[in-house]
Amino acid sequence: MTWTAPRTWDNNKFVTADDLNEQLRDNFLWLLNRPSAVHTVDEVSNYSTTSTTWADVDGTDLAHTIDVKSGAVEVHFHGAVRISNSGANDTFVYFDVTVDGNRHAGDDGIVGESFDGGNAWSGMRTVSFTRRITGLTPGSHTFRLQWRVASSAGTTTATLYAGAGTTRLDVHPQFWAKDAG
Amino acid sequence: MMKTVRLDDVPDAINIEALDGALREALGDGYLGLSLGGSEGPRLHLADGVTAAGLRTARALAAEHDAAAMTPEQTARAEREALLAALTAQVAGLDLAQPLAGKDADVVLRWLALRAL
């Protein structure tokens, strides 16, 4: 179903069935089913990274391309992460989204979590964000989830639980994007 | 800038902390990290300046990786966790309603100190 820019109606304009189907039926159906894409993670192994620079979490599955009409998109992610450091230093994990290959938030991203490195099991944290991205030109745009870790020293490893059967952490993250005009 | 390189020839099991340490030592500042899981499999994150020889070294290290070989830090953590488990079992066997003395007090003190670290 396609979106057609609404007309400005004039007095004495003769309205045809085609007009009503295009302007009302099709546009309402488009609004009801706006362009969107969703991926619910269910992998055989968890995601993990030691990357200190921004990297795709999964450049194929956690990437959505949608045809944006309104110029505004909402992207959402939720998941459970754990992070550890080889030298028991305090550690950080950050998440951001790229739009057509360019990071959206910049700096340290959209959300971050810190963990007390002194505790071997600092616990699992829920990471979740919903981000409104505006100013997009009408057309196809690709949104990818990225992450990175940071610490003062040592190897920092972040794990995103991916429904992979980990005991008590068999949870399923989700990443979606939708036209949100 | 950063480039991501997929690793095709790697063992099924990867000790990410150990492999990361080996790659970091071999490639220095050109090495930015390692990612696992999902549709793309194991992949290296490298600075643009890493040479073809450096990449070959990284691939060789990944191919020869032994997930069972722990780093010194992992060995220390495993020993600490084993000690904590042993002390926890001993503390669970004490009658904490009674005053502690001697060896029992030492066990409780070490258990508390280890948990606090």
mmCIF file of C-alpha atoms in Angstrom:
data_model
loop_
_atom_site.group_PDB
_atom_site.id
_atom_site.type_symbol
_atom_site.label_atom_id
_atom_site.label_comp_id
_atom_site.label_asym_id
_atom_site.label_seq_id
_atom_site.Cartn_x
_atom_site.Cartn_y
_atom_site.Cartn_z
ATOM 1 C CA MET A 1 0.000 0.000 0.000
ATOM 2 C CA THR A 2 1.399 3.395 -0.922
ATOM 3 C CA TRP A 3 0.995 6.782 0.657
ATOM 4 C CA THR A 4 -0.356 9.636 -1.458
ATOM 5 C CA ALA A 5 0.050 13.195 -0.294
ATOM 6 C CA PRO A 6 -3.436 14.461 0.761
ATOM 7 C CA ARG A 7 -5.092 16.849 -1.636
ATOM 8 C CA THR A 8 -6.365 20.275 -0.786
ATOM 9 C CA TRP A 9 -10.024 20.140 -1.708
ATOM 10 C CA ASP A 10 -11.792 22.965 -3.542
ATOM 11 C CA ASN A 11 -15.482 23.843 -3.621
ATOM 12 C CA ASN A 12 -17.495 22.100 -6.306
ATOM 13 C CA LYS A 13 -14.767 19.532 -6.862
ATOM 14 C CA PHE A 14 -16.279 16.333 -8.258
ATOM 15 C CA VAL A 15 -15.132 13.433 -6.093
ATOM 16 C CA THR A 16 -14.791 10.078 -7.778
ATOM 17 C CA ALA A 17 -14.491 6.603 -6.333
ATOM 18 C CA ASP A 18 -10.844 6.606 -7.366
ATOM 19 C CA ASP A 19 -10.310 9.805 -5.398
ATOM 20 C CA LEU A 20 -11.868 8.325 -2.271
ATOM 21 C CA ASN A 21 -9.976 5.053 -2.633
ATOM 22 C CA GLU A 22 -6.696 6.849 -3.072
ATOM 23 C CA GLN A 23 -7.160 9.625 -0.537
ATOM 24 C CA LEU A 24 -9.079 7.767 2.176
ATOM 25 C CA ARG A 25 -8.883 3.990 1.820
ATOM 26 C CA ASP A 26 -5.272 3.694 0.700
ATOM 27 C CA ASN A 27 -3.930 6.376 2.996
ATOM 28 C CA PHE A 28 -5.768 4.951 6.017
ATOM 29 C CA LEU A 29 -4.453 1.500 5.181
ATOM 30 C CA TRP A 30 -0.965 2.933 4.887
ATOM 31 C CA LEU A 31 -1.309 4.619 8.280
ATOM 32 C CA LEU A 32 -2.511 1.338 9.723
ATOM 33 C CA ASN A 33 0.505 -0.510 8.315
ATOM 34 C CA ARG A 34 3.278 2.042 8.293
ATOM 35 C CA PRO A 35 6.627 0.879 6.960
ATOM 36 C CA SER A 36 8.322 -1.038 9.741
ATOM 37 C CA ALA A 37 10.682 -3.894 10.404
ATOM 38 C CA VAL A 38 11.327 -5.963 13.492
ATOM 39 C CA HIS A 39 13.784 -8.649 14.486
ATOM 40 C CA THR A 40 13.439 -10.744 17.616
ATOM 41 C CA VAL A 41 16.747 -12.345 18.476
ATOM 42 C CA ASP A 42 16.882 -16.122 18.786
ATOM 43 C CA GLU A 43 20.428 -17.305 18.172
ATOM 44 C CA VAL A 44 22.394 -20.455 18.914
ATOM 45 C CA SER A 45 25.039 -18.425 20.742
ATOM 46 C CA ASN A 46 25.090 -15.088 22.537
ATOM 47 C CA TYR A 47 26.597 -11.975 21.018
ATOM 48 C CA SER A 48 29.830 -10.741 22.546
ATOM 49 C CA THR A 49 32.358 -8.074 21.760
ATOM 50 C CA THR A 50 35.605 -6.614 23.007
ATOM 51 C CA SER A 51 35.476 -3.790 20.484
ATOM 52 C CA THR A 52 36.506 -0.423 21.835
ATOM 53 C CA THR A 53 35.290 1.230 18.664
ATOM 54 C CA TRP A 54 31.716 1.230 17.394
ATOM 55 C CA ALA A 55 30.778 -2.025 15.673
ATOM 56 C CA ASP A 56 27.572 -3.572 14.368
ATOM 57 C CA VAL A 57 26.046 -5.987 16.845
ATOM 58 C CA ASP A 58 24.810 -7.994 13.864
ATOM 59 C CA GLY A 59 25.057 -6.198 10.542
ATOM 60 C CA THR A 60 22.512 -8.497 8.925
ATOM 61 C CA ASP A 61 19.864 -9.459 11.459
ATOM 62 C CA LEU A 62 19.948 -6.304 13.578
ATOM 63 C CA ALA A 63 19.673 -4.004 10.584
ATOM 64 C CA HIS A 64 16.453 -2.731 9.074
ATOM 65 C CA THR A 65 15.813 -0.967 5.801
ATOM 66 C CA ILE A 66 12.457 0.770 5.485
ATOM 67 C CA ASP A 67 10.905 3.161 3.004
ATOM 68 C CA VAL A 68 10.425 6.347 5.012
ATOM 69 C CA LYS A 69 7.691 8.729 3.899
ATOM 70 C CA SER A 70 7.232 11.054 6.829
ATOM 71 C CA GLY A 71 10.819 11.985 7.545
ATOM 72 C CA ALA A 72 10.595 10.632 11.094
ATOM 73 C CA VAL A 73 11.390 7.148 12.351
ATOM 74 C CA GLU A 74 11.290 5.480 15.740
ATOM 75 C CA VAL A 75 13.871 2.825 16.492
ATOM 76 C CA HIS A 76 13.736 0.641 19.561
ATOM 77 C CA PHE A 77 16.009 -1.898 21.189
ATOM 78 C CA HIS A 78 15.784 -3.907 24.358
ATOM 79 C CA GLY A 79 18.099 -6.624 25.591
ATOM 80 C CA ALA A 80 20.044 -7.984 28.530
ATOM 81 C CA VAL A 81 23.791 -7.463 28.779
ATOM 82 C CA ARG A 82 26.619 -8.467 31.047
ATOM 83 C CA ILE A 83 30.103 -7.000 30.940
ATOM 84 C CA SER A 84 33.360 -8.083 32.545
ATOM 85 C CA ASN A 85 36.956 -6.963 32.600
ATOM 86 C CA SER A 86 40.072 -9.126 32.768
ATOM 87 C CA GLY A 87 41.692 -6.799 35.302
ATOM 88 C CA ALA A 88 38.602 -6.105 37.429
ATOM 89 C CA ASN A 89 38.502 -2.486 36.254
ATOM 90 C CA ASP A 90 35.241 -0.559 36.083
ATOM 91 C CA THR A 91 33.715 -1.082 32.672
ATOM 92 C CA PHE A 92 31.199 0.513 30.342
ATOM 93 C CA VAL A 93 29.074 -0.572 27.397
ATOM 94 C CA TYR A 94 27.371 1.823 24.989
ATOM 95 C CA PHE A 95 24.720 1.453 22.289
ATOM 96 C CA ASP A 96 23.904 3.603 19.287
ATOM 97 C CA VAL A 97 22.155 3.311 15.925
ATOM 98 C CA THR A 98 23.544 4.121 12.506
ATOM 99 C CA VAL A 99 21.380 5.706 9.837
ATOM 100 C CA ASP A 100 22.702 4.806 6.386
ATOM 101 C CA GLY A 101 26.093 4.122 7.947
ATOM 102 C CA ASN A 102 26.339 7.289 10.044
ATOM 103 C CA ARG A 103 26.046 7.101 13.807
ATOM 104 C CA HIS A 104 22.942 8.878 14.972
ATOM 105 C CA ALA A 105 23.717 10.086 18.493
ATOM 106 C CA GLY A 106 27.491 10.459 18.268
ATOM 107 C CA ASP A 107 29.774 10.711 21.307
ATOM 108 C CA ASP A 108 28.941 7.858 23.712
ATOM 109 C CA GLY A 109 25.779 6.930 21.867
ATOM 110 C CA ILE A 110 22.139 6.688 22.882
ATOM 111 C CA VAL A 111 22.492 4.674 26.098
ATOM 112 C CA GLY A 112 25.282 3.332 28.279
ATOM 113 C CA GLU A 113 25.673 1.094 31.292
ATOM 114 C CA SER A 114 28.509 0.885 33.804
ATOM 115 C CA PHE A 115 29.594 -2.121 35.801
ATOM 116 C CA ASP A 116 31.640 -2.443 38.958
ATOM 117 C CA GLY A 117 34.760 -4.272 37.870
ATOM 118 C CA GLY A 118 35.627 -5.305 41.396
ATOM 119 C CA ASN A 119 32.839 -7.834 41.385
ATOM 120 C CA ALA A 120 33.406 -10.883 39.224
ATOM 121 C CA TRP A 121 29.646 -11.168 38.733
ATOM 122 C CA SER A 122 28.384 -7.622 38.457
ATOM 123 C CA GLY A 123 25.026 -8.863 37.313
ATOM 124 C CA MET A 124 22.924 -8.576 34.234
ATOM 125 C CA ARG A 125 21.500 -5.243 33.145
ATOM 126 C CA THR A 126 18.576 -4.424 30.920
ATOM 127 C CA VAL A 127 19.442 -2.058 28.109
ATOM 128 C CA SER A 128 16.488 -0.413 26.416
ATOM 129 C CA PHE A 129 15.862 2.679 24.369
ATOM 130 C CA THR A 130 13.323 4.141 21.985
ATOM 131 C CA ARG A 131 14.735 6.872 19.809
ATOM 132 C CA ARG A 132 12.910 9.272 17.512
ATOM 133 C CA ILE A 133 14.988 10.188 14.473
ATOM 134 C CA THR A 134 13.776 13.139 12.435
ATOM 135 C CA GLY A 135 14.860 15.079 9.402
ATOM 136 C CA LEU A 136 15.125 12.083 7.096
ATOM 137 C CA THR A 137 14.554 12.594 3.422
ATOM 138 C CA PRO A 138 11.709 10.499 1.972
ATOM 139 C CA GLY A 139 13.060 7.217 0.650
ATOM 140 C CA SER A 140 14.863 4.093 1.759
ATOM 141 C CA HIS A 141 16.963 4.258 4.936
ATOM 142 C CA THR A 142 18.912 1.586 6.809
ATOM 143 C CA PHE A 143 19.163 1.454 10.605
ATOM 144 C CA ARG A 144 21.768 -0.694 12.354
ATOM 145 C CA LEU A 145 22.362 -1.372 16.041
ATOM 146 C CA GLN A 146 25.945 -0.742 17.207
ATOM 147 C CA TRP A 147 27.821 -1.121 20.470
ATOM 148 C CA ARG A 148 31.246 -0.701 22.002
ATOM 149 C CA VAL A 149 32.954 -1.222 25.355
ATOM 150 C CA ALA A 150 35.328 0.935 27.390
ATOM 151 C CA SER A 151 37.503 0.654 30.476
ATOM 152 C CA SER A 152 40.733 2.067 31.799
ATOM 153 C CA ALA A 153 42.721 -1.130 31.142
ATOM 154 C CA GLY A 154 42.475 -4.821 30.356
ATOM 155 C CA THR A 155 40.133 -6.715 28.068
ATOM 156 C CA THR A 156 36.502 -5.751 28.470
ATOM 157 C CA THR A 157 33.931 -8.203 27.167
ATOM 158 C CA ALA A 158 30.263 -7.355 26.715
ATOM 159 C CA THR A 159 27.734 -10.134 26.227
ATOM 160 C CA LEU A 160 24.283 -9.588 24.794
ATOM 161 C CA TYR A 161 22.118 -12.560 25.695
ATOM 162 C CA ALA A 162 20.482 -13.826 22.522
ATOM 163 C CA GLY A 163 18.006 -16.532 23.455
ATOM 164 C CA ALA A 164 20.820 -19.018 23.157
ATOM 165 C CA GLY A 165 19.877 -21.216 26.090
ATOM 166 C CA THR A 166 22.048 -19.627 28.783
ATOM 167 C CA THR A 167 20.715 -20.771 32.152
ATOM 168 C CA ARG A 168 18.444 -18.104 33.691
ATOM 169 C CA LEU A 169 19.484 -15.674 30.925
ATOM 170 C CA ASP A 170 17.700 -17.219 27.967
ATOM 171 C CA VAL A 171 16.121 -13.909 26.979
ATOM 172 C CA HIS A 172 15.270 -12.594 23.526
ATOM 173 C CA PRO A 173 16.219 -9.016 22.610
ATOM 174 C CA GLN A 174 14.284 -7.131 19.968
ATOM 175 C CA PHE A 175 15.226 -4.359 17.538
ATOM 176 C CA TRP A 176 12.682 -2.550 15.416
ATOM 177 C CA ALA A 177 12.241 0.555 13.289
ATOM 178 C CA LYS A 178 9.065 2.149 11.987
ATOM 179 C CA ASP A 179 7.963 5.231 10.123
ATOM 180 C CA ALA A 180 6.683 7.515 12.853
ATOM 181 C CA GLY A 181 5.363 10.619 11.169
ATOM 182 C CA MET B 1 38.436 4.631 10.494
ATOM 183 C CA MET B 2 37.746 1.016 11.280
ATOM 184 C CA LYS B 3 37.334 -2.060 9.134
ATOM 185 C CA THR B 4 35.682 -5.317 10.099
ATOM 186 C CA VAL B 5 37.117 -8.602 8.860
ATOM 187 C CA ARG B 6 35.317 -11.916 9.169
ATOM 188 C CA LEU B 7 37.224 -14.888 10.532
ATOM 189 C CA ASP B 8 36.274 -18.054 8.684
ATOM 190 C CA ASP B 9 38.841 -20.477 10.078
ATOM 191 C CA VAL B 10 38.245 -20.509 13.833
ATOM 192 C CA PRO B 11 37.446 -23.246 16.355
ATOM 193 C CA ASP B 12 33.819 -23.677 17.394
ATOM 194 C CA ALA B 13 34.634 -22.673 20.985
ATOM 195 C CA ILE B 14 36.353 -19.354 21.587
ATOM 196 C CA ASN B 15 37.693 -17.945 24.834
ATOM 197 C CA ILE B 16 37.106 -14.339 23.813
ATOM 198 C CA GLU B 17 39.167 -12.829 26.627
ATOM 199 C CA ALA B 18 42.185 -14.997 25.794
ATOM 200 C CA LEU B 19 41.959 -14.521 22.035
ATOM 201 C CA ASP B 20 41.444 -10.791 22.477
ATOM 202 C CA GLY B 21 44.582 -10.589 24.621
ATOM 203 C CA ALA B 22 46.643 -12.522 22.063
ATOM 204 C CA LEU B 23 45.409 -10.373 19.173
ATOM 205 C CA ARG B 24 45.986 -7.152 21.102
ATOM 206 C CA GLU B 25 49.557 -8.208 21.891
ATOM 207 C CA ALA B 26 50.244 -9.160 18.277
ATOM 208 C CA LEU B 27 48.631 -6.201 16.506
ATOM 209 C CA GLY B 28 49.044 -3.407 19.038
ATOM 210 C CA ASP B 29 47.098 -0.225 18.421
ATOM 211 C CA GLY B 30 45.799 -1.544 15.110
ATOM 212 C CA TYR B 31 43.632 -4.035 16.935
ATOM 213 C CA LEU B 32 40.294 -2.597 18.077
ATOM 214 C CA GLY B 33 38.381 -5.669 19.189
ATOM 215 C CA LEU B 34 36.700 -8.950 18.411
ATOM 216 C CA SER B 35 32.997 -9.776 18.064
ATOM 217 C CA LEU B 36 31.239 -13.125 18.146
ATOM 218 C CA GLY B 37 27.750 -14.423 17.517
ATOM 219 C CA GLY B 38 24.842 -13.798 15.208
ATOM 220 C CA SER B 39 24.583 -14.089 11.476
ATOM 221 C CA GLU B 40 28.065 -12.788 10.747
ATOM 222 C CA GLY B 41 30.187 -15.107 12.877
ATOM 223 C CA PRO B 42 33.532 -14.198 14.445
ATOM 224 C CA ARG B 43 34.907 -10.900 13.196
ATOM 225 C CA LEU B 44 37.882 -8.675 13.872
ATOM 226 C CA HIS B 45 37.705 -4.913 14.204
ATOM 227 C CA LEU B 46 40.901 -3.335 12.931
ATOM 228 C CA ALA B 47 42.252 0.126 12.333
ATOM 229 C CA ASP B 48 42.822 0.965 8.684
ATOM 230 C CA GLY B 49 46.576 0.923 9.179
ATOM 231 C CA VAL B 50 46.816 -2.825 9.838
ATOM 232 C CA THR B 51 48.936 -4.466 7.138
ATOM 233 C CA ALA B 52 48.239 -7.662 5.204
ATOM 234 C CA ALA B 53 50.950 -9.350 7.277
ATOM 235 C CA GLY B 54 49.200 -8.232 10.445
ATOM 236 C CA LEU B 55 45.939 -9.642 9.197
ATOM 237 C CA ARG B 56 47.615 -12.960 8.377
ATOM 238 C CA THR B 57 49.026 -13.044 11.899
ATOM 239 C CA ALA B 58 45.553 -12.383 13.318
ATOM 240 C CA ARG B 59 43.986 -15.134 11.209
ATOM 241 C CA ALA B 60 46.709 -17.590 12.275
ATOM 242 C CA LEU B 61 46.213 -16.747 15.959
ATOM 243 C CA ALA B 62 42.461 -17.256 15.589
ATOM 244 C CA ALA B 63 42.869 -20.564 13.763
ATOM 245 C CA GLU B 64 45.270 -21.912 16.416
ATOM 246 C CA HIS B 65 43.198 -20.617 19.320
ATOM 247 C CA ASP B 66 42.609 -23.057 22.198
ATOM 248 C CA ALA B 67 39.539 -22.053 24.191
ATOM 249 C CA ALA B 68 40.585 -24.277 27.095
ATOM 250 C CA ALA B 69 43.800 -22.314 27.680
ATOM 251 C CA MET B 70 42.988 -19.713 30.310
ATOM 252 C CA THR B 71 44.726 -16.372 30.724
ATOM 253 C CA PRO B 72 46.561 -15.705 34.022
ATOM 254 C CA GLU B 73 43.666 -13.429 35.020
ATOM 255 C CA GLN B 74 41.121 -16.155 34.279
ATOM 256 C CA THR B 75 43.147 -18.666 36.288
ATOM 257 C CA ALA B 76 43.278 -16.235 39.223
ATOM 258 C CA ARG B 77 39.512 -15.655 39.013
ATOM 259 C CA ALA B 78 38.831 -19.390 38.868
ATOM 260 C CA GLU B 79 41.026 -19.958 41.930
ATOM 261 C CA ARG B 80 39.281 -17.142 43.776
ATOM 262 C CA GLU B 81 35.843 -18.542 42.915
ATOM 263 C CA ALA B 82 36.905 -22.016 44.034
ATOM 264 C CA LEU B 83 38.213 -20.632 47.322
ATOM 265 C CA LEU B 84 35.026 -18.633 47.835
ATOM 266 C CA ALA B 85 32.914 -21.745 47.176
ATOM 267 C CA ALA B 86 34.962 -23.748 49.684
ATOM 268 C CA LEU B 87 34.717 -21.028 52.348
ATOM 269 C CA THR B 88 30.981 -20.617 51.713
ATOM 270 C CA ALA B 89 30.495 -24.328 52.345
ATOM 271 C CA GLN B 90 32.467 -24.097 55.600
ATOM 272 C CA VAL B 91 30.539 -21.032 56.786
ATOM 273 C CA ALA B 92 27.244 -22.750 55.976
ATOM 274 C CA GLY B 93 28.278 -25.532 58.360
ATOM 275 C CA LEU B 94 28.922 -23.212 61.320
ATOM 276 C CA ASP B 95 26.485 -22.513 64.116
ATOM 277 C CA LEU B 96 26.330 -18.738 63.762
ATOM 278 C CA ALA B 97 24.075 -18.459 66.810
ATOM 279 C CA GLN B 98 27.160 -19.221 68.938
ATOM 280 C CA PRO B 99 30.249 -17.013 69.458
ATOM 281 C CA LEU B 100 33.015 -17.685 66.925
ATOM 282 C CA ALA B 101 36.599 -18.258 67.879
ATOM 283 C CA GLY B 102 39.822 -19.665 66.536
ATOM 284 C CA LYS B 103 39.657 -21.359 63.162
ATOM 285 C CA ASP B 104 35.917 -20.706 62.720
ATOM 286 C CA ALA B 105 36.407 -16.967 63.145
ATOM 287 C CA ASP B 106 39.272 -17.072 60.648
ATOM 288 C CA VAL B 107 37.077 -18.854 58.100
ATOM 289 C CA VAL B 108 34.288 -16.293 58.484
ATOM 290 C CA LEU B 109 36.718 -13.390 58.258
ATOM 291 C CA ARG B 110 38.316 -14.731 55.066
ATOM 292 C CA TRP B 111 34.863 -15.462 53.589
ATOM 293 C CA LEU B 112 33.686 -11.905 54.272
ATOM 294 C CA ALA B 113 36.906 -10.367 52.911
ATOM 295 C CA LEU B 114 36.712 -12.413 49.728
ATOM 296 C CA ARG B 115 33.089 -11.463 49.140
ATOM 297 C CA ALA B 116 33.870 -7.799 49.712
ATOM 298 C CA LEU B 117 36.666 -7.687 47.122
#
